Amino acid sequence: MENGMSSTGDAQLDQSIRQWLQYDKNPKTKSMVQDMVKEGNKEALKKCFSSRMEFGTAGLRAAMGPGISCMNDLTIIQTTQGFCCYLEQSIGNLKERGVVIGYDARRFASLAAAVFISRGVPVHLFSDITPTPFVPFTVSHLGLCAGIMVTASHNPKQDNGYKVYWENGAQIVTPHDKGISKAIVENLEPWPESWNTEEALKSTLLKDPYQDINTEYFKAIQKHCHHREINKKSEVKIVHTSVHGVGHTFVQSAFKAFDLRAPYAVEEQKDPDPEFPTVKYPNPEEGEGVLTLSFALAEKEGASVVLANDPDADRLAIAEKQESGQWRVFSGNELGALLGWWIFRCWREQNSDAAAVKNLYMLSSTVSSKILRAIALKEGFHFEETLTGFKWMGNRARDLLDQDKTVLFAFEEAIGYMCSPSVLDKDGVSAAAIAGEMISFLATKKISLSQQLTTIYEEYGYHISKNSYFICHDQAVIRSLFERLRNYGGTKDSYPTECGRFAIDAVRDLTTGYDSNQPDKKAVLPTSSSSQMITFTFSNGGVATMRTSGTEPKIKYYTELCAPPGNSDVPHLKKELDDLVDAIIENFFEPDKNKLQPKPQ
């Protein structure tokens, strides 16, 4: 360390680097660190070594590179050793039941497998890339102790991720994340066999679930195919893109399982390519930019609908050609309304017993549209809200299933849908097939998705939403912005009662645990003091949530105007929501004072 590092006086950083060079056996990352030390590149060293990647309920997600702040061979080994130890402490029969590992980056998955095998734990390692939903499906289907999916999902190409599922088939929630974090720090030194992927891959403890799960998954989702005869005859033309991810083969198989006509695949994007050469961001949530090639293919083939998955195929976007010739990309909330309506309609056709509806549940996250609440109120089933993220919906669904309830559907506005209880997470593959069947059914009645969405809103009440964010890199500014709302007008522990001309009826603060709607003023949903989240309910039927992002320097807002059935003056409703959003930005965000950057156009 003499060359340039000792002068920093940062003993902890120094120690971190020494330890790294002692532990890392990957010649590439090791020499990168040695070069930084030799050149005395303190900035680069600080970036790589100042803080360990945080293991949260979403697992890990970070850029690939050397050091403890990045995804690399050594941090994968250390993370897996910690996870393995935590499982050994938590689950008595780990060595009988084992774990599953899926990936879209093979090397990291093999290292994770080597760690478990070195401890005598059976590993079901997929022999090829798979969609993320296959991992939770495998955990549930084979009754395993845990699942790991190595994927960056729709993050930029320099990133990678490590997503963890518990034995209940859902993503981990607190306190498991804290327990795993602690175990990682206690097991930083690689175990003797952790690097030995060659031996691990020859082990009798290693199994390949690929063929079996491929068969079983498509068998399981066929329970949700209700109109096979219509599907067989359907003339509807659909385009599908997997945006350089894993979705192509699996969506083709899902359509086949439903006897739907195979979708046209966007040739330039159908094969997995971690470089994502044709798009800037491989996230179909970004809308039209990602779908340019899909629209061109649809025009060429005369297709009216485009389906798009994100790279790990757990999300689904849909666009439809309008009579004007323009393409309409549906929001996650609009697709939640369409799929929720369709799945309930199919259930009702199969269940004539009027009492059975009392056993039914649908879920959505607190920042998603309240449209399912409106449908539930009218149709008599239960609707529940959870915190943001499928980890909460998956775990709540598991609790309900364990009480012999039926969980029909769950969704979040970030184009995530759980249409089948066999995967307790968002699943863009089953959602694509179910959407394909819905589109084919509506086509027999000459109804487009846009027309059907209007019908849903006419029947259950218009739900118009507007979501966006501001960028803010200064944590102190973010804190003071939210603290001002908690001590409004200079009065301690006092929230605003109005925003511009809009009266506020209720406030829920999931950072502090306050909810003005509850008799004891205590929030029912879990609270977290480490992230900011306040929801305002307005007298005009508006709901607005302001929250910080766990992974990005953003303050997000989610707003919705929920009108009662019968109020179908859409231009007026849209203007009312626009005015409400303007008032929230001006009075609560104060972008000029707080120097907030708006979302790039």
Coordinates of C-alpha atoms in Angstrom, one line a residue:
M1 CA 0.0 0.0 0.0
E2 CA 3.0 2.3 0.2
N3 CA 2.5 3.6 -3.4
G4 CA 0.2 6.5 -2.8
M5 CA -2.3 5.1 -0.4
S6 CA -0.7 5.5 3.0
S7 CA -0.7 9.3 2.6
T8 CA -4.6 9.3 2.7
G9 CA -4.5 8.7 6.4
D10 CA -7.7 6.8 5.9
A11 CA -6.9 3.6 7.9
Q12 CA -10.3 2.1 7.3
L13 CA -10.0 2.5 3.5
D14 CA -6.5 1.2 3.7
Q15 CA -7.6 -1.9 5.6
S16 CA -10.5 -2.5 3.2
I17 CA -8.1 -2.5 0.2
R18 CA -5.5 -4.7 1.9
Q19 CA -8.3 -7.2 2.7
W20 CA -9.6 -7.1 -0.8
L21 CA -6.2 -7.8 -2.4
Q22 CA -5.8 -10.7 0.0
Y23 CA -9.3 -12.2 -0.8
D24 CA -9.9 -11.5 -4.5
K25 CA -8.9 -14.3 -6.9
N26 CA -10.3 -12.8 -10.0
P27 CA -7.2 -11.5 -11.9
K28 CA -9.1 -8.8 -13.7
T29 CA -10.7 -7.0 -10.7
K30 CA -7.5 -7.6 -8.6
S31 CA -5.2 -6.0 -11.2
M32 CA -7.7 -3.0 -11.5
V33 CA -7.3 -2.4 -7.8
Q34 CA -3.5 -2.9 -7.9
D35 CA -3.3 -0.3 -10.7
M36 CA -5.4 2.2 -8.8
V37 CA -3.1 1.8 -5.8
K38 CA 0.1 2.1 -7.9
E39 CA -1.2 5.3 -9.5
G40 CA -2.4 6.6 -6.2
N41 CA -5.9 7.1 -7.7
K42 CA -7.6 8.0 -4.4
E43 CA -10.9 9.1 -6.0
A44 CA -11.4 5.8 -7.8
L45 CA -10.3 3.8 -4.7
K46 CA -12.8 5.8 -2.5
K47 CA -15.6 5.1 -5.0
C48 CA -14.9 1.4 -4.9
F49 CA -14.1 0.9 -1.3
S50 CA -15.8 3.6 0.9
S51 CA -18.9 1.7 1.7
R52 CA -20.1 -1.9 1.1
M53 CA -23.2 -2.4 -1.1
E54 CA -26.2 -2.4 1.1
F55 CA -28.1 -5.6 1.2
G56 CA -31.8 -4.6 1.4
T57 CA -35.2 -6.3 0.9
A58 CA -34.6 -6.1 -2.9
G59 CA -31.2 -7.9 -2.4
L60 CA -28.4 -6.1 -4.1
R61 CA -28.3 -3.8 -7.2
A62 CA -25.1 -2.0 -8.2
A63 CA -22.7 -1.3 -11.0
M64 CA -20.3 -4.1 -11.9
G65 CA -16.6 -3.4 -11.0
P66 CA -14.0 -3.9 -8.4
G67 CA -14.3 -3.2 -4.7
I68 CA -16.9 -3.6 -2.0
S69 CA -19.3 -1.0 -3.5
C70 CA -19.7 -3.0 -6.7
M71 CA -21.0 -6.3 -8.0
N72 CA -18.1 -8.7 -8.7
D73 CA -17.0 -12.2 -8.0
L74 CA -15.8 -11.5 -4.5
T75 CA -18.9 -9.5 -3.4
I76 CA -21.1 -12.3 -4.8
I77 CA -19.2 -14.9 -2.8
Q78 CA -19.3 -12.8 0.4
T79 CA -23.1 -12.1 -0.1
T80 CA -23.9 -15.8 -0.7
Q81 CA -21.8 -16.9 2.3
G82 CA -23.8 -14.6 4.5
F83 CA -27.1 -15.7 3.0
C84 CA -26.1 -19.4 3.4
C85 CA -25.1 -18.9 7.0
Y86 CA -28.4 -17.1 7.7
L87 CA -30.4 -19.9 6.1
E88 CA -28.4 -22.5 8.2
Q89 CA -29.5 -20.6 11.3
S90 CA -33.1 -20.1 10.2
I91 CA -34.1 -23.3 8.5
G92 CA -33.4 -26.7 10.1
N93 CA -33.7 -28.9 6.9
L94 CA -31.8 -26.7 4.5
K95 CA -29.5 -29.6 3.5
E96 CA -32.5 -31.8 2.6
R97 CA -34.5 -29.1 0.7
G98 CA -31.9 -26.9 -1.0
V99 CA -32.1 -23.7 -3.0
V100 CA -32.7 -22.6 -6.6
I101 CA -30.5 -20.1 -8.6
G102 CA -31.5 -18.5 -11.8
Y103 CA -29.6 -15.9 -13.8
D104 CA -29.0 -13.8 -16.9
A105 CA -25.3 -13.6 -16.0
R106 CA -23.8 -17.1 -15.7
R107 CA -20.5 -16.5 -13.8
F108 CA -22.1 -15.0 -10.7
A109 CA -24.7 -17.8 -10.5
S110 CA -22.0 -20.5 -10.6
L111 CA -20.1 -18.8 -7.8
A112 CA -23.2 -18.6 -5.7
A113 CA -23.8 -22.3 -6.4
A114 CA -20.2 -23.2 -5.4
V115 CA -20.8 -21.5 -2.0
F116 CA -23.9 -23.5 -1.2
I117 CA -22.5 -26.8 -2.5
S118 CA -19.4 -26.3 -0.3
R119 CA -21.7 -26.4 2.7
G120 CA -23.6 -29.6 1.6
V121 CA -26.7 -27.7 0.4
P122 CA -28.4 -29.1 -2.8
V123 CA -28.6 -26.4 -5.5
H124 CA -31.0 -26.3 -8.4
L125 CA -29.0 -24.2 -10.9
F126 CA -30.7 -23.5 -14.2
S127 CA -28.5 -24.5 -17.1
D128 CA -29.6 -21.6 -19.2
I129 CA -31.0 -18.1 -18.7
T130 CA -34.6 -17.8 -17.5
P131 CA -37.1 -15.1 -16.7
T132 CA -37.0 -13.9 -13.0
P133 CA -40.5 -15.4 -12.3
F134 CA -39.1 -18.9 -12.8
V135 CA -37.2 -18.6 -9.6
P136 CA -40.1 -17.9 -7.2
F137 CA -42.1 -20.5 -9.1
T138 CA -39.4 -23.1 -8.5
V139 CA -39.2 -22.2 -4.8
S140 CA -42.9 -22.9 -4.4
H141 CA -43.2 -25.8 -6.8
L142 CA -40.3 -27.8 -5.4
G143 CA -40.7 -26.6 -1.8
L144 CA -37.2 -25.2 -1.5
C145 CA -35.7 -23.0 1.3
A146 CA -34.8 -20.0 -0.9
G147 CA -34.2 -18.7 -4.4
I148 CA -31.6 -16.3 -5.9
M149 CA -32.0 -14.5 -9.2
V150 CA -28.9 -12.9 -10.6
T151 CA -30.2 -10.1 -12.9
A152 CA -30.0 -6.3 -13.4
S153 CA -33.5 -6.4 -14.7
H154 CA -34.1 -3.1 -16.6
N155 CA -31.2 -1.2 -15.1
P156 CA -28.4 0.2 -17.3
K157 CA -26.0 -2.4 -18.9
Q158 CA -23.2 -1.7 -16.5
D159 CA -25.3 -2.8 -13.5
N160 CA -26.1 -6.2 -12.1
G161 CA -28.4 -7.4 -9.3
Y162 CA -28.9 -10.2 -6.8
K163 CA -32.6 -10.8 -5.8
V164 CA -33.5 -13.1 -3.0
Y165 CA -36.7 -15.2 -2.3
W166 CA -37.6 -16.8 1.0
E167 CA -39.1 -20.3 1.4
N168 CA -42.6 -18.9 1.1
G169 CA -42.0 -18.1 -2.5
A170 CA -42.0 -14.3 -2.0
Q171 CA -39.2 -11.8 -1.9
I172 CA -37.6 -11.3 1.5
V173 CA -38.9 -8.6 3.8
T174 CA -37.6 -7.3 7.1
P175 CA -36.1 -8.7 9.4
H176 CA -34.5 -11.2 7.0
D177 CA -32.6 -8.4 5.1
K178 CA -31.0 -7.2 8.4
G179 CA -30.1 -10.8 9.4
I180 CA -28.5 -11.5 6.1
S181 CA -26.6 -8.2 6.1
K182 CA -25.2 -9.0 9.5
A183 CA -24.2 -12.6 8.4
I184 CA -22.5 -11.2 5.3
V185 CA -20.2 -9.0 7.4
E186 CA -19.4 -11.9 9.6
N187 CA -18.4 -14.1 6.6
L188 CA -16.2 -11.9 4.4
E189 CA -13.3 -14.2 4.1
P190 CA -14.0 -16.6 1.2
W191 CA -14.4 -20.2 2.3
P192 CA -11.8 -22.7 0.8
E193 CA -14.2 -24.0 -1.8
S194 CA -16.2 -20.9 -2.6
W195 CA -14.0 -20.1 -5.7
N196 CA -14.1 -23.6 -7.0
T197 CA -16.9 -23.5 -9.5
E198 CA -15.4 -26.4 -11.6
E199 CA -15.7 -28.8 -8.7
A200 CA -19.1 -27.5 -7.7
L201 CA -20.5 -28.0 -11.2
K202 CA -19.5 -31.7 -11.1
S203 CA -21.1 -32.2 -7.7
T204 CA -24.0 -34.7 -7.1
L205 CA -25.7 -31.9 -5.1
L206 CA -26.1 -29.9 -8.3
K207 CA -29.4 -30.4 -10.3
D208 CA -30.7 -28.7 -13.4
P209 CA -34.4 -27.8 -13.1
Y210 CA -34.6 -26.2 -16.5
Q211 CA -36.7 -28.9 -18.4
D212 CA -38.9 -29.8 -15.5
I213 CA -39.7 -26.2 -14.6
N214 CA -40.2 -25.2 -18.2
T215 CA -42.9 -27.9 -18.5
E216 CA -44.5 -27.3 -15.1
Y217 CA -44.7 -23.5 -15.3
F218 CA -46.6 -23.5 -18.6
K219 CA -48.9 -26.3 -17.2
A220 CA -49.6 -24.1 -14.1
I221 CA -50.4 -20.9 -16.1
Q222 CA -52.9 -22.8 -18.2
K223 CA -55.3 -22.7 -15.2
H224 CA -55.8 -19.1 -16.3
C225 CA -56.7 -19.9 -19.9
H226 CA -60.5 -19.6 -20.1
H227 CA -61.3 -19.1 -23.8
R228 CA -59.2 -21.7 -25.7
E229 CA -61.7 -22.0 -28.5
I230 CA -61.7 -18.3 -29.2
N231 CA -57.8 -18.2 -28.9
K232 CA -57.6 -21.0 -31.5
K233 CA -59.6 -19.1 -34.1
S234 CA -58.4 -15.6 -33.3
E235 CA -57.1 -13.5 -36.2
V236 CA -55.6 -10.8 -33.9
K237 CA -52.1 -9.9 -34.8
I238 CA -49.8 -9.0 -31.9
V239 CA -46.2 -7.9 -31.9
H240 CA -43.9 -8.9 -29.0
T241 CA -40.5 -7.5 -28.0
S242 CA -38.2 -8.8 -25.2
V243 CA -36.0 -5.7 -25.5
H244 CA -32.7 -7.7 -25.7
G245 CA -33.7 -9.7 -22.6
V246 CA -34.8 -13.3 -21.9
G247 CA -38.5 -13.0 -22.7
H248 CA -38.8 -14.1 -26.3
T249 CA -38.8 -17.9 -26.0
F250 CA -40.9 -17.9 -22.9
V251 CA -43.6 -15.6 -24.2
Q252 CA -43.8 -17.7 -27.4
S253 CA -44.3 -20.8 -25.2
A254 CA -46.9 -19.0 -23.1
F255 CA -48.9 -18.1 -26.2
K256 CA -48.7 -21.7 -27.4
A257 CA -49.9 -22.9 -24.0
F258 CA -53.0 -20.7 -24.4
D259 CA -53.4 -21.8 -28.1
L260 CA -52.9 -18.2 -29.2
R261 CA -51.5 -17.3 -32.5
A262 CA -47.7 -16.8 -32.1
P263 CA -46.8 -13.1 -31.7
Y264 CA -44.5 -11.4 -34.3
A265 CA -41.1 -11.0 -32.7
V266 CA -39.0 -7.9 -33.1
E267 CA -36.0 -9.5 -34.8
E268 CA -33.4 -7.0 -33.7
Q269 CA -34.4 -7.3 -30.1
K270 CA -35.4 -10.9 -29.6
D271 CA -32.1 -12.4 -28.6
P272 CA -30.5 -11.7 -25.2
D273 CA -27.8 -9.0 -25.5
P274 CA -26.4 -7.3 -22.3
E275 CA -25.3 -4.4 -24.4
F276 CA -28.9 -3.5 -25.3
P277 CA -27.7 -2.1 -28.7
T278 CA -31.0 -0.6 -30.0
V279 CA -32.3 1.2 -26.9
K280 CA -30.9 3.9 -24.5
Y281 CA -32.7 2.4 -21.5
P282 CA -34.0 -1.2 -21.7
N283 CA -37.1 -0.3 -19.6
P284 CA -40.5 -0.5 -21.4
E285 CA -41.8 1.9 -18.7
E286 CA -40.0 4.6 -20.6
G287 CA -42.7 4.2 -23.3
E288 CA -42.3 5.0 -26.9
G289 CA -38.5 5.2 -27.3
V290 CA -38.2 1.6 -26.4
L291 CA -41.0 0.6 -28.7
T292 CA -40.0 2.3 -31.9
L293 CA -38.9 -1.0 -33.6
S294 CA -42.1 -2.7 -32.4
F295 CA -44.3 -0.1 -33.9
A296 CA -42.4 -0.3 -37.2
L297 CA -42.9 -4.1 -37.3
A298 CA -46.6 -3.8 -36.3
E299 CA -47.2 -1.3 -39.2
K300 CA -45.5 -3.8 -41.6
E301 CA -47.5 -6.8 -40.4
G302 CA -50.8 -5.0 -39.8
A303 CA -50.8 -5.7 -36.1
S304 CA -52.8 -3.6 -33.7
V305 CA -51.2 -4.4 -30.4
V306 CA -47.6 -4.4 -29.1
L307 CA -46.5 -6.3 -25.9
A308 CA -43.1 -5.6 -24.4
N309 CA -41.3 -7.2 -21.5
D310 CA -38.4 -5.7 -19.6
P311 CA -35.1 -7.7 -19.9
D312 CA -35.8 -10.2 -17.1
A313 CA -39.4 -10.6 -18.2
D314 CA -41.1 -9.8 -15.0
R315 CA -42.8 -6.6 -16.3
L316 CA -45.2 -6.1 -19.2
A317 CA -46.0 -3.0 -21.2
I318 CA -48.8 -2.8 -23.8
A319 CA -49.5 -0.4 -26.6
E320 CA -52.4 -0.2 -29.0
K321 CA -52.9 1.5 -32.4
Q322 CA -55.8 4.0 -32.2
E323 CA -58.2 4.8 -35.0
S324 CA -56.2 8.1 -35.6
G325 CA -53.2 5.9 -36.5
Q326 CA -51.3 7.0 -33.4
W327 CA -50.1 4.4 -30.9
R328 CA -51.3 4.6 -27.3
V329 CA -48.9 3.2 -24.6
F330 CA -51.0 2.3 -21.6
S331 CA -49.9 3.2 -18.2
G332 CA -49.3 0.6 -15.5
N333 CA -52.5 1.8 -13.8
E334 CA -54.6 1.4 -16.9
L335 CA -53.3 -2.1 -17.5
G336 CA -54.0 -2.9 -13.8
A337 CA -57.6 -1.8 -14.5
L338 CA -57.9 -3.9 -17.7
L339 CA -56.3 -7.1 -16.3
G340 CA -58.1 -6.8 -12.9
W341 CA -61.5 -6.4 -14.8
W342 CA -60.7 -9.4 -17.1
I343 CA -59.4 -11.7 -14.4
F344 CA -62.5 -11.0 -12.2
R345 CA -64.8 -11.5 -15.2
C346 CA -63.2 -14.9 -16.0
W347 CA -63.5 -15.9 -12.3
R348 CA -67.2 -15.0 -12.2
E349 CA -67.9 -17.0 -15.3
Q350 CA -66.5 -20.1 -13.6
N351 CA -68.1 -19.5 -10.1
S352 CA -71.9 -19.2 -9.9
D353 CA -71.9 -19.4 -6.1
A354 CA -72.7 -15.8 -5.0
A355 CA -71.1 -16.4 -1.5
A356 CA -67.7 -17.4 -3.0
V357 CA -66.9 -13.7 -3.9
K358 CA -66.4 -13.0 -0.2
N359 CA -63.3 -15.2 -0.2
L360 CA -61.7 -13.3 -3.1
Y361 CA -58.9 -10.8 -2.8
M362 CA -57.1 -8.4 -5.1
L363 CA -54.0 -6.3 -4.0
S364 CA -52.2 -3.3 -5.2
S365 CA -49.5 -1.1 -3.8
T366 CA -50.3 2.2 -2.0
V367 CA -48.9 4.3 -4.9
S368 CA -50.9 2.5 -7.5
S369 CA -54.4 3.3 -8.9
K370 CA -57.4 2.7 -6.5
I371 CA -59.4 1.3 -9.4
L372 CA -59.4 -2.2 -7.9
R373 CA -60.9 -0.7 -4.7
A374 CA -63.8 0.7 -6.8
I375 CA -64.3 -2.7 -8.6
A376 CA -64.2 -4.6 -5.3
L377 CA -66.7 -2.2 -3.7
K378 CA -69.2 -2.8 -6.5
E379 CA -68.6 -6.5 -7.0
G380 CA -68.3 -7.6 -3.4
F381 CA -64.7 -9.0 -3.2
H382 CA -61.9 -7.7 -0.9
F383 CA -59.3 -5.2 -1.9
E384 CA -56.1 -4.5 0.1
E385 CA -53.3 -2.1 -0.2
T386 CA -49.7 -2.8 0.7
L387 CA -46.5 -0.8 0.8
T388 CA -44.8 -0.2 -2.5
G389 CA -43.1 -3.2 -4.1
F390 CA -44.0 -6.8 -4.9
K391 CA -42.2 -8.1 -1.9
W392 CA -45.1 -6.8 0.2
M393 CA -47.8 -8.0 -2.1
G394 CA -46.2 -11.4 -2.5
N395 CA -45.9 -11.9 1.3
R396 CA -49.4 -10.6 1.9
A397 CA -50.7 -12.9 -0.9
R398 CA -48.9 -15.9 0.8
D399 CA -50.6 -15.0 4.2
L400 CA -54.0 -14.9 2.5
L401 CA -53.5 -18.2 0.6
D402 CA -52.4 -19.8 3.9
Q403 CA -55.8 -18.8 5.3
D404 CA -57.5 -20.5 2.3
K405 CA -58.4 -17.2 0.6
T406 CA -58.2 -16.8 -3.2
V407 CA -55.8 -14.1 -4.4
L408 CA -56.9 -13.4 -7.9
F409 CA -54.6 -10.5 -8.9
A410 CA -52.1 -8.0 -7.6
F411 CA -50.4 -5.1 -9.5
E412 CA -48.3 -2.0 -9.1
E413 CA -48.1 1.1 -11.4
A414 CA -44.6 0.3 -12.5
I415 CA -46.1 -2.2 -15.0
G416 CA -45.8 -5.2 -12.6
Y417 CA -48.7 -7.8 -12.5
M418 CA -49.2 -11.0 -10.5
C419 CA -51.9 -12.9 -12.3
S420 CA -51.4 -16.3 -10.8
P421 CA -50.7 -17.5 -7.2
S422 CA -48.1 -20.0 -8.5
V423 CA -45.7 -17.0 -8.8
L424 CA -45.8 -14.7 -5.8
D425 CA -44.1 -11.9 -7.6
K426 CA -44.6 -9.9 -10.7
D427 CA -44.6 -12.0 -13.9
G428 CA -44.5 -10.6 -17.4
V429 CA -44.7 -14.0 -19.1
S430 CA -48.1 -15.2 -17.7
A431 CA -49.4 -11.6 -17.9
A432 CA -48.5 -11.5 -21.6
A433 CA -50.6 -14.7 -22.3
I434 CA -53.5 -13.6 -20.2
A435 CA -53.5 -10.2 -22.0
G436 CA -53.3 -12.0 -25.4
E437 CA -56.5 -13.9 -24.5
M438 CA -58.2 -10.8 -23.3
I439 CA -57.3 -9.0 -26.5
S440 CA -58.6 -12.0 -28.6
F441 CA -61.8 -12.2 -26.6
L442 CA -62.5 -8.4 -27.0
A443 CA -61.7 -8.6 -30.7
T444 CA -64.6 -11.1 -31.2
K445 CA -66.9 -8.3 -29.9
K446 CA -65.0 -5.7 -32.0
I447 CA -63.9 -3.9 -28.9
S448 CA -60.4 -2.4 -28.5
L449 CA -58.5 -2.2 -25.3
S450 CA -59.0 1.6 -25.2
Q451 CA -62.7 1.2 -25.6
Q452 CA -62.8 -1.5 -22.9
L453 CA -60.9 0.8 -20.5
T454 CA -63.5 3.5 -21.1
T455 CA -66.3 1.0 -20.3
I456 CA -64.5 0.0 -17.0
Y457 CA -64.2 3.7 -16.0
E458 CA -67.8 4.4 -16.9
E459 CA -69.0 1.5 -14.8
Y460 CA -66.7 1.8 -11.8
G461 CA -65.7 5.5 -11.9
Y462 CA -63.0 7.3 -13.7
H463 CA -59.5 7.0 -12.1
I464 CA -57.1 9.4 -13.7
S465 CA -53.5 9.4 -12.6
K466 CA -50.4 11.5 -13.1
N467 CA -47.0 10.4 -11.7
S468 CA -43.6 12.0 -12.0
Y469 CA -40.6 13.0 -10.0
F470 CA -38.0 15.6 -9.2
I471 CA -34.2 14.9 -9.0
C472 CA -32.5 16.0 -5.8
H473 CA -28.9 14.9 -4.8
D474 CA -29.0 16.7 -1.5
Q475 CA -30.3 14.5 1.4
A476 CA -30.5 17.6 3.7
V477 CA -32.9 19.3 1.2
I478 CA -35.1 16.2 1.0
R479 CA -35.2 15.9 4.7
S480 CA -36.2 19.5 5.2
L481 CA -38.8 19.4 2.5
F482 CA -40.6 16.5 4.3
E483 CA -40.0 17.9 7.8
R484 CA -41.7 21.2 6.7
L485 CA -44.8 19.1 5.8
R486 CA -44.8 17.5 9.2
N487 CA -44.5 20.9 11.0
Y488 CA -46.6 22.9 8.6
G489 CA -46.9 26.6 9.1
G490 CA -44.2 26.3 11.8
T491 CA -46.5 24.3 14.1
K492 CA -44.8 21.1 15.4
D493 CA -46.4 17.8 14.4
S494 CA -49.0 19.6 12.3
Y495 CA -49.7 18.6 8.7
P496 CA -51.3 20.9 6.1
T497 CA -55.1 21.1 5.9
E498 CA -55.1 22.5 2.4
C499 CA -53.0 22.8 -0.7
G500 CA -53.8 25.9 -2.7
R501 CA -57.6 25.7 -3.3
F502 CA -57.8 22.0 -2.4
A503 CA -58.9 20.9 1.0
I504 CA -57.1 17.9 2.6
D505 CA -59.3 15.3 4.4
A506 CA -56.7 12.9 5.6
V507 CA -52.9 12.5 6.0
R508 CA -50.9 9.2 6.3
D509 CA -47.2 9.4 7.1
L510 CA -45.5 6.0 6.7
T511 CA -42.2 7.5 7.9
T512 CA -43.5 8.4 11.3
G513 CA -46.4 5.9 11.5
Y514 CA -49.2 8.6 11.7
D515 CA -52.6 8.2 10.1
S516 CA -55.3 10.7 10.7
N517 CA -58.0 8.3 9.5
Q518 CA -57.3 5.7 12.3
P519 CA -59.0 6.1 15.6
D520 CA -55.7 5.9 17.5
K521 CA -53.9 7.9 14.7
K522 CA -51.5 5.0 14.1
A523 CA -50.9 3.7 10.6
V524 CA -51.9 0.1 9.8
L525 CA -49.3 -0.4 7.1
P526 CA -45.7 -1.0 8.2
T527 CA -43.6 2.1 8.7
S528 CA -40.0 2.8 7.9
S529 CA -38.1 5.8 9.3
S530 CA -35.3 5.3 6.8
S531 CA -37.5 6.5 3.8
Q532 CA -39.9 9.4 3.3
M533 CA -43.5 8.7 2.4
I534 CA -46.6 10.9 3.0
T535 CA -50.0 10.4 1.5
F536 CA -52.7 13.2 1.3
T537 CA -56.3 12.5 0.6
F538 CA -58.3 15.5 -0.7
S539 CA -62.0 16.4 -0.5
N540 CA -62.4 16.3 -4.3
G541 CA -61.5 12.5 -4.5
G542 CA -57.8 13.2 -5.2
V543 CA -55.0 11.1 -3.5
A544 CA -51.4 12.2 -3.6
T545 CA -48.3 10.4 -2.3
M546 CA -44.9 11.9 -2.1
R547 CA -42.0 9.5 -1.5
T548 CA -38.2 9.1 -1.9
S549 CA -36.8 6.4 -4.1
G550 CA -34.8 3.7 -2.5
T551 CA -32.4 3.4 -5.4
E552 CA -32.2 6.8 -7.1
P553 CA -31.8 10.5 -6.2
K554 CA -35.5 11.2 -6.8
I555 CA -38.5 12.5 -4.9
K556 CA -41.5 10.9 -6.6
Y557 CA -45.1 11.9 -6.6
Y558 CA -48.1 9.7 -7.5
T559 CA -51.5 11.4 -7.9
E560 CA -54.9 10.2 -8.8
L561 CA -58.4 11.6 -9.0
C562 CA -61.0 9.0 -8.2
A563 CA -64.4 10.1 -9.5
P564 CA -67.6 8.3 -8.5
P565 CA -69.4 6.3 -11.3
G566 CA -71.5 8.6 -13.5
N567 CA -69.1 11.5 -13.6
S568 CA -67.7 11.1 -17.1
D569 CA -66.6 14.7 -17.9
V570 CA -63.1 13.5 -18.6
P571 CA -61.7 16.9 -19.8
H572 CA -62.9 18.5 -16.5
L573 CA -61.5 15.6 -14.4
K574 CA -58.1 15.9 -16.2
K575 CA -58.0 19.7 -15.6
E576 CA -58.9 19.2 -11.9
L577 CA -56.0 16.7 -11.5
D578 CA -53.6 19.0 -13.4
D579 CA -54.6 21.9 -11.1
L580 CA -54.1 19.7 -8.0
V581 CA -50.6 18.5 -9.2
D582 CA -49.6 22.2 -9.9
A583 CA -50.7 23.1 -6.4
I584 CA -48.8 20.2 -4.8
I585 CA -45.6 21.2 -6.8
E586 CA -45.9 24.9 -5.9
N587 CA -46.9 24.5 -2.2
F588 CA -45.3 21.2 -1.1
F589 CA -42.3 20.6 -3.4
E590 CA -41.3 24.3 -3.8
P591 CA -38.9 23.4 -6.7
D592 CA -37.3 26.9 -7.0
K593 CA -36.5 27.3 -3.3
N594 CA -35.3 23.7 -3.1
K595 CA -33.4 23.8 -6.4
L596 CA -35.1 20.6 -7.6
Q597 CA -34.6 19.4 -11.2
P598 CA -37.7 18.3 -13.0
K599 CA -37.9 14.9 -14.7
P600 CA -36.1 15.2 -18.1
Q601 CA -38.6 15.5 -21.0

